C-alpha cells in the first residue's frame, strides 16, 4: 500500500479527549476516528488489524468444529420477550423506533430460535455455532476508546449439547481455543473463575488482561495463578486473637473522634483492637456490619450472605437507627441483626462506638455481650496479603475482560421451548454454552501491552503490514528507482508492505510516522547508503539498526520475519 495514495491520517498531537494509551495511539496512527460517543469508524490500516484478529479467531474456532454463521443485528423484539431479556438488559438495549425491533447486544435468543425445532434429536448434537458480528449496547459511560463501545465486534459462539458431560467437553474446547487465540495474538492474560449465579449458569471463566484502563478489579497470585474478581476474592489474613482475660466494658469520652485512625491516635491503641461499624439497609431493616480495624466491607460478599440487594444507610437515618452519627456507632445496644467479619470471630477487649455521639466503648467481648452475632467473610482483599491457595503475595489491580466462556445450561432453551428427544425418546431442553471475545478489545489490549513513547510495536501476527518502506527523498531519482524496485520485490515475495512514497514529507516526519504505526521492520532508502548499494533496516521492537546490501535484502527480511 502506497502512503501517497492512502488514507492514513496520522496526528502529531495527543487528541485531548483521549486518556487511555491504546485510544491515543489508535487515533494518532489514523486507525480509528470517533463518529459519536462510543461509536468508532475503523480506517483502512486499523481495519487490517481487525481482519487479522478475526482470522486467528476463525481458524481456532474452526479447529474445534465451530460452524460460522452471520446473524442479523436487527431483531424482532418479540423473540427477546421470550426470555424476558428486554427487561433484563434495560437501558443497555437499543430499540428501533418505527418498528418493534431491537439491535442485538448478543445473540443467545437468535441462535436458540434457529436451534428450536431443528436440533430435534440427540443425533443432531453436539453443535458449535459461532459468528464474528456487530453488537449494540447503550453503555452508560463509553470511554477508553474501542475498549467500551456502543457498537462493537464480538466473536460469539453457542454450543448445544444433549448431556452435561458433553457441555463440559464443549466448554473445555473453547477454553483451549481461547488460550490459542490469545497466545497467537501475543497477549499476556490470565483466567479468572467467576460465579455466574445471576445469569443462571453453572460455571464461567473470564480471560483478563492487567490494565489501568480496566473496569474490573482482580486479585492475582503470580506464584500459583490464583485469580479472582475482588468481588469474590479471598486471602489469608490473621484475625484478632481472643485474649485470655476479658476486661470490663468501659465508656470513654472521645470528643470529635470519628475514624479508626483518629481513635487509635487518641487512645494510643492499634487498629487491630478496633471494630469498625457500618450500617446497611436490607429489606428495609438495618444490619450492622463489624470489620476489624480499617478493613473495608465487600458489598458483593455481603449481598451474597444476605441473599439480596443492600444499600448503605444514609447519614440522616443513622441517628434514628442507632442513636448516634457515623463515627460513634457500635455493636452494644444496636437493635438489629449484627454480622461481623471472620477476623473478629469471638474477639474480646475490642474498642468500638458507644451509639452515643463522642463516646466509645472499650472492653467489648463479642461472645459475652453481642448475642446472636453472625460471622462471615466480608472483607475486600488488599494487595500484599497472602494468597488463599499458596500463601504467596497477592497483587490487586484493575483489568480488562477480553473474553468470557460460560456454561449457560438450559436457561434459554427452557424459556424458548428448544427441546430435543434423548436416547430414550424423552423430551429435554437443549443444554447450552455461550462464549464471547471482544475483537476491538483484543486489538486495544495488544496495543496497551506493546508500545513505547514513540508509538505502537506490532508483531508479525497482528501487524497491518510486515514492512514499512521509507523512501527518504522521493525527489531523487536513484531513491525512487531503488525503493520502487524494493516495493515490487517485497510484494512479489508475498510480504505486506506499507510504502512511504510521499514526495513532500520530510525524512523526520516519515521516521516519526513509521515508529508511530509500528510495523515490525522498517526499510530506509536514502541517497547516501544507496551509493554503496545498501539500505538501512530498523527493527521496531528492539530499535536495532543495521545496513543490508540490496542484493541480500529480501532474504534478510524473510529471515527476520521468521
Ligand atoms: P463488561 O463487563 O466489560 O461490560 P460483559 O460482561 O458485558 O463485559 P459479555 O457480555 O460477556 O461482556 O461479552 C463478551 C465480550 O465482548 C467481552 O468479554 C468483551 O471482550 C466484549 N465486550 C463487551 N462489551 C463490550 C463493549 N461495550 N465494547 C467492546 N467490547 C465489549
Ligand atoms: Mg457489559
PDB file of C-alpha atoms in Angstrom, residues 131-304:
ATOM      1  CA  UNK A 131     -20.109 -15.710  14.234  1.00  0.00           C
ATOM      2  CA  UNK A 132     -17.981 -12.584  14.206  1.00  0.00           C
ATOM      3  CA  UNK A 133     -20.507  -9.824  14.161  1.00  0.00           C
ATOM      4  CA  UNK A 134     -21.524  -6.365  15.322  1.00  0.00           C
ATOM      5  CA  UNK A 135     -23.199  -5.912  18.701  1.00  0.00           C
ATOM      6  CA  UNK A 136     -25.012  -2.881  20.050  1.00  0.00           C
ATOM      7  CA  UNK A 137     -25.092  -1.850  23.688  1.00  0.00           C
ATOM      8  CA  UNK A 138     -26.065   1.529  25.007  1.00  0.00           C
ATOM      9  CA  UNK A 139     -23.200   1.583  27.505  1.00  0.00           C
ATOM     10  CA  UNK A 140     -23.681   4.284  30.141  1.00  0.00           C
ATOM     11  CA  UNK A 141     -20.255   5.892  30.009  1.00  0.00           C
ATOM     12  CA  UNK A 142     -18.426   4.829  26.898  1.00  0.00           C
ATOM     13  CA  UNK A 143     -14.781   5.764  27.380  1.00  0.00           C
ATOM     14  CA  UNK A 144     -11.344   4.270  26.817  1.00  0.00           C
ATOM     15  CA  UNK A 145     -11.950   4.280  23.060  1.00  0.00           C
ATOM     16  CA  UNK A 146     -12.925   0.987  21.465  1.00  0.00           C
ATOM     17  CA  UNK A 147     -12.455  -0.901  24.750  1.00  0.00           C
ATOM     18  CA  UNK A 148     -16.040   0.025  25.611  1.00  0.00           C
ATOM     19  CA  UNK A 149     -18.010   0.905  22.524  1.00  0.00           C
ATOM     20  CA  UNK A 150     -21.728   1.270  21.927  1.00  0.00           C
ATOM     21  CA  UNK A 151     -21.221  -0.695  18.743  1.00  0.00           C
ATOM     22  CA  UNK A 152     -18.508  -3.340  18.698  1.00  0.00           C
ATOM     23  CA  UNK A 153     -17.479  -6.594  17.073  1.00  0.00           C
ATOM     24  CA  UNK A 154     -17.858  -9.780  19.034  1.00  0.00           C
ATOM     25  CA  UNK A 155     -16.968 -13.326  18.237  1.00  0.00           C
ATOM     26  CA  UNK A 156     -19.860 -15.094  19.867  1.00  0.00           C
ATOM     27  CA  UNK A 157     -20.201 -18.848  19.942  1.00  0.00           C
ATOM     28  CA  UNK A 158     -23.019 -21.017  21.207  1.00  0.00           C
ATOM     29  CA  UNK A 159     -22.982 -24.729  21.908  1.00  0.00           C
ATOM     30  CA  UNK A 160     -25.901 -27.147  22.014  1.00  0.00           C
ATOM     31  CA  UNK A 161     -25.500 -30.468  23.789  1.00  0.00           C
ATOM     32  CA  UNK A 162     -27.567 -33.401  24.932  1.00  0.00           C
ATOM     33  CA  UNK A 163     -25.801 -34.016  28.238  1.00  0.00           C
ATOM     34  CA  UNK A 164     -23.952 -32.043  30.901  1.00  0.00           C
ATOM     35  CA  UNK A 165     -20.848 -34.128  30.178  1.00  0.00           C
ATOM     36  CA  UNK A 166     -20.999 -33.002  26.549  1.00  0.00           C
ATOM     37  CA  UNK A 167     -21.295 -29.403  27.722  1.00  0.00           C
ATOM     38  CA  UNK A 168     -18.127 -29.877  29.786  1.00  0.00           C
ATOM     39  CA  UNK A 169     -16.369 -31.040  26.627  1.00  0.00           C
ATOM     40  CA  UNK A 170     -17.628 -28.072  24.578  1.00  0.00           C
ATOM     41  CA  UNK A 171     -16.571 -25.717  27.365  1.00  0.00           C
ATOM     42  CA  UNK A 172     -13.117 -27.311  27.526  1.00  0.00           C
ATOM     43  CA  UNK A 173     -12.701 -26.964  23.754  1.00  0.00           C
ATOM     44  CA  UNK A 174     -13.477 -23.262  23.956  1.00  0.00           C
ATOM     45  CA  UNK A 175     -11.133 -22.803  26.882  1.00  0.00           C
ATOM     46  CA  UNK A 176      -8.358 -24.307  24.757  1.00  0.00           C
ATOM     47  CA  UNK A 177      -9.314 -22.324  21.638  1.00  0.00           C
ATOM     48  CA  UNK A 178      -9.323 -19.081  23.636  1.00  0.00           C
ATOM     49  CA  UNK A 179      -5.869 -19.773  25.038  1.00  0.00           C
ATOM     50  CA  UNK A 180      -4.616 -20.460  21.494  1.00  0.00           C
ATOM     51  CA  UNK A 181      -6.200 -17.273  20.183  1.00  0.00           C
ATOM     52  CA  UNK A 182      -4.763 -15.018  22.880  1.00  0.00           C
ATOM     53  CA  UNK A 183      -1.353 -16.718  22.680  1.00  0.00           C
ATOM     54  CA  UNK A 184      -1.271 -16.246  18.911  1.00  0.00           C
ATOM     55  CA  UNK A 185      -2.174 -12.582  19.424  1.00  0.00           C
ATOM     56  CA  UNK A 186       0.780 -12.319  21.834  1.00  0.00           C
ATOM     57  CA  UNK A 187      -1.334 -11.130  24.752  1.00  0.00           C
ATOM     58  CA  UNK A 188      -0.315 -11.578  28.365  1.00  0.00           C
ATOM     59  CA  UNK A 189      -3.555 -12.661  30.005  1.00  0.00           C
ATOM     60  CA  UNK A 190      -4.870 -14.630  32.938  1.00  0.00           C
ATOM     61  CA  UNK A 191      -8.061 -16.517  33.608  1.00  0.00           C
ATOM     62  CA  UNK A 192     -10.465 -15.666  36.388  1.00  0.00           C
ATOM     63  CA  UNK A 193     -13.059 -18.093  37.601  1.00  0.00           C
ATOM     64  CA  UNK A 194     -16.330 -16.265  38.066  1.00  0.00           C
ATOM     65  CA  UNK A 195     -19.506 -17.376  39.755  1.00  0.00           C
ATOM     66  CA  UNK A 196     -22.366 -16.929  37.361  1.00  0.00           C
ATOM     67  CA  UNK A 197     -25.376 -17.147  39.658  1.00  0.00           C
ATOM     68  CA  UNK A 198     -27.311 -14.181  38.320  1.00  0.00           C
ATOM     69  CA  UNK A 199     -27.141 -15.373  34.689  1.00  0.00           C
ATOM     70  CA  UNK A 200     -28.480 -18.771  35.649  1.00  0.00           C
ATOM     71  CA  UNK A 201     -25.476 -20.767  34.502  1.00  0.00           C
ATOM     72  CA  UNK A 202     -23.308 -23.387  36.128  1.00  0.00           C
ATOM     73  CA  UNK A 203     -19.753 -22.221  35.517  1.00  0.00           C
ATOM     74  CA  UNK A 204     -17.853 -19.446  33.809  1.00  0.00           C
ATOM     75  CA  UNK A 205     -14.382 -18.071  33.261  1.00  0.00           C
ATOM     76  CA  UNK A 206     -13.181 -14.667  32.197  1.00  0.00           C
ATOM     77  CA  UNK A 207      -9.986 -14.023  30.240  1.00  0.00           C
ATOM     78  CA  UNK A 208      -8.461 -10.814  31.546  1.00  0.00           C
ATOM     79  CA  UNK A 209      -5.517  -8.534  30.913  1.00  0.00           C
ATOM     80  CA  UNK A 210      -3.987  -6.274  33.527  1.00  0.00           C
ATOM     81  CA  UNK A 211      -4.538  -2.642  32.599  1.00  0.00           C
ATOM     82  CA  UNK A 212      -5.037   0.748  34.203  1.00  0.00           C
ATOM     83  CA  UNK A 213      -7.848   1.208  31.702  1.00  0.00           C
ATOM     84  CA  UNK A 214      -9.713  -1.766  33.129  1.00  0.00           C
ATOM     85  CA  UNK A 215     -13.037  -1.535  34.889  1.00  0.00           C
ATOM     86  CA  UNK A 216     -12.774  -4.809  36.783  1.00  0.00           C
ATOM     87  CA  UNK A 217     -10.593  -5.219  39.867  1.00  0.00           C
ATOM     88  CA  UNK A 218      -8.965  -8.591  40.374  1.00  0.00           C
ATOM     89  CA  UNK A 219      -6.705 -10.274  42.872  1.00  0.00           C
ATOM     90  CA  UNK A 220      -3.938 -12.297  41.267  1.00  0.00           C
ATOM     91  CA  UNK A 221      -1.191 -14.556  42.582  1.00  0.00           C
ATOM     92  CA  UNK A 222       1.802 -14.636  40.262  1.00  0.00           C
ATOM     93  CA  UNK A 223       3.086 -17.715  42.066  1.00  0.00           C
ATOM     94  CA  UNK A 224       0.206 -20.204  41.754  1.00  0.00           C
ATOM     95  CA  UNK A 225      -2.050 -18.426  39.255  1.00  0.00           C
ATOM     96  CA  UNK A 226      -4.942 -17.915  41.683  1.00  0.00           C
ATOM     97  CA  UNK A 227      -7.088 -15.172  40.166  1.00  0.00           C
ATOM     98  CA  UNK A 228     -10.427 -13.856  41.283  1.00  0.00           C
ATOM     99  CA  UNK A 229     -12.558 -10.789  40.867  1.00  0.00           C
ATOM    100  CA  UNK A 230     -12.230  -8.767  44.106  1.00  0.00           C
ATOM    101  CA  UNK A 231     -15.982  -9.174  44.471  1.00  0.00           C
ATOM    102  CA  UNK A 232     -15.285 -12.778  45.483  1.00  0.00           C
ATOM    103  CA  UNK A 233     -11.527 -12.882  46.140  1.00  0.00           C
ATOM    104  CA  UNK A 234     -10.232 -14.261  49.445  1.00  0.00           C
ATOM    105  CA  UNK A 235      -6.875 -14.011  51.167  1.00  0.00           C
ATOM    106  CA  UNK A 236      -5.159 -15.451  54.226  1.00  0.00           C
ATOM    107  CA  UNK A 237      -5.051 -12.853  56.999  1.00  0.00           C
ATOM    108  CA  UNK A 238      -4.847 -13.340  60.739  1.00  0.00           C
ATOM    109  CA  UNK A 239      -7.815 -12.395  62.853  1.00  0.00           C
ATOM    110  CA  UNK A 240      -7.800 -10.809  66.290  1.00  0.00           C
ATOM    111  CA  UNK A 241      -6.845 -13.499  68.787  1.00  0.00           C
ATOM    112  CA  UNK A 242      -9.113 -13.832  71.814  1.00  0.00           C
ATOM    113  CA  UNK A 243      -7.268 -12.602  74.927  1.00  0.00           C
ATOM    114  CA  UNK A 244      -7.215 -14.925  77.971  1.00  0.00           C
ATOM    115  CA  UNK A 245      -8.710 -12.292  80.199  1.00  0.00           C
ATOM    116  CA  UNK A 246     -11.732 -10.163  79.267  1.00  0.00           C
ATOM    117  CA  UNK A 247     -11.628  -6.639  80.608  1.00  0.00           C
ATOM    118  CA  UNK A 248     -14.770  -4.897  81.841  1.00  0.00           C
ATOM    119  CA  UNK A 249     -16.721  -2.694  79.484  1.00  0.00           C
ATOM    120  CA  UNK A 250     -15.831   0.938  79.957  1.00  0.00           C
ATOM    121  CA  UNK A 251     -17.251   4.080  78.379  1.00  0.00           C
ATOM    122  CA  UNK A 252     -14.636   6.533  77.146  1.00  0.00           C
ATOM    123  CA  UNK A 253     -15.218  10.149  76.184  1.00  0.00           C
ATOM    124  CA  UNK A 254     -13.768  10.619  72.677  1.00  0.00           C
ATOM    125  CA  UNK A 255     -14.671  14.154  71.550  1.00  0.00           C
ATOM    126  CA  UNK A 256     -14.516  14.619  67.745  1.00  0.00           C
ATOM    127  CA  UNK A 257     -13.022  11.163  67.253  1.00  0.00           C
ATOM    128  CA  UNK A 258     -14.635   9.636  64.159  1.00  0.00           C
ATOM    129  CA  UNK A 259     -12.335   7.361  62.170  1.00  0.00           C
ATOM    130  CA  UNK A 260     -10.446   4.272  63.277  1.00  0.00           C
ATOM    131  CA  UNK A 261      -7.169   6.138  62.781  1.00  0.00           C
ATOM    132  CA  UNK A 262      -8.354   9.011  64.983  1.00  0.00           C
ATOM    133  CA  UNK A 263      -9.471   6.541  67.656  1.00  0.00           C
ATOM    134  CA  UNK A 264      -6.109   4.755  67.607  1.00  0.00           C
ATOM    135  CA  UNK A 265      -4.275   8.051  67.839  1.00  0.00           C
ATOM    136  CA  UNK A 266      -6.467   9.309  70.697  1.00  0.00           C
ATOM    137  CA  UNK A 267      -6.308   6.123  72.805  1.00  0.00           C
ATOM    138  CA  UNK A 268      -2.793   5.076  71.728  1.00  0.00           C
ATOM    139  CA  UNK A 269      -4.044   1.666  70.599  1.00  0.00           C
ATOM    140  CA  UNK A 270      -3.577  -0.430  67.461  1.00  0.00           C
ATOM    141  CA  UNK A 271      -6.240  -0.671  64.747  1.00  0.00           C
ATOM    142  CA  UNK A 272      -6.397  -4.441  65.324  1.00  0.00           C
ATOM    143  CA  UNK A 273      -8.050  -3.668  68.695  1.00  0.00           C
ATOM    144  CA  UNK A 274     -10.917  -1.822  66.998  1.00  0.00           C
ATOM    145  CA  UNK A 275     -14.203  -2.983  65.478  1.00  0.00           C
ATOM    146  CA  UNK A 276     -15.381  -0.616  62.746  1.00  0.00           C
ATOM    147  CA  UNK A 277     -19.166  -0.322  62.267  1.00  0.00           C
ATOM    148  CA  UNK A 278     -21.086   0.094  59.017  1.00  0.00           C
ATOM    149  CA  UNK A 279     -24.874   0.128  58.781  1.00  0.00           C
ATOM    150  CA  UNK A 280     -26.659  -1.254  55.686  1.00  0.00           C
ATOM    151  CA  UNK A 281     -30.332  -1.496  54.860  1.00  0.00           C
ATOM    152  CA  UNK A 282     -31.563  -4.909  53.734  1.00  0.00           C
ATOM    153  CA  UNK A 283     -35.266  -5.489  53.097  1.00  0.00           C
ATOM    154  CA  UNK A 284     -35.981  -2.143  54.839  1.00  0.00           C
ATOM    155  CA  UNK A 285     -34.245  -3.251  58.059  1.00  0.00           C
ATOM    156  CA  UNK A 286     -30.858  -2.088  59.365  1.00  0.00           C
ATOM    157  CA  UNK A 287     -27.962  -4.547  59.572  1.00  0.00           C
ATOM    158  CA  UNK A 288     -24.776  -3.680  61.462  1.00  0.00           C
ATOM    159  CA  UNK A 289     -21.548  -4.870  59.908  1.00  0.00           C
ATOM    160  CA  UNK A 290     -18.409  -5.069  62.049  1.00  0.00           C
ATOM    161  CA  UNK A 291     -14.976  -5.067  60.457  1.00  0.00           C
ATOM    162  CA  UNK A 292     -11.572  -5.345  62.088  1.00  0.00           C
ATOM    163  CA  UNK A 293      -9.680  -2.044  62.067  1.00  0.00           C
ATOM    164  CA  UNK A 294      -9.623  -0.359  58.666  1.00  0.00           C
ATOM    165  CA  UNK A 295     -10.858  -3.379  56.690  1.00  0.00           C
ATOM    166  CA  UNK A 296     -13.442  -2.375  54.070  1.00  0.00           C
ATOM    167  CA  UNK A 297     -16.816  -4.052  53.609  1.00  0.00           C
ATOM    168  CA  UNK A 298     -17.109  -6.021  50.377  1.00  0.00           C
ATOM    169  CA  UNK A 299     -20.670  -5.261  49.367  1.00  0.00           C
ATOM    170  CA  UNK A 300     -20.823  -8.104  46.831  1.00  0.00           C
ATOM    171  CA  UNK A 301     -19.892 -10.612  49.517  1.00  0.00           C
ATOM    172  CA  UNK A 302     -22.417  -9.057  51.879  1.00  0.00           C
ATOM    173  CA  UNK A 303     -25.192  -9.305  49.289  1.00  0.00           C
ATOM    174  CA  UNK A 304     -24.343 -12.955  48.826  1.00  0.00           C
TER     175      UNK A 304
END
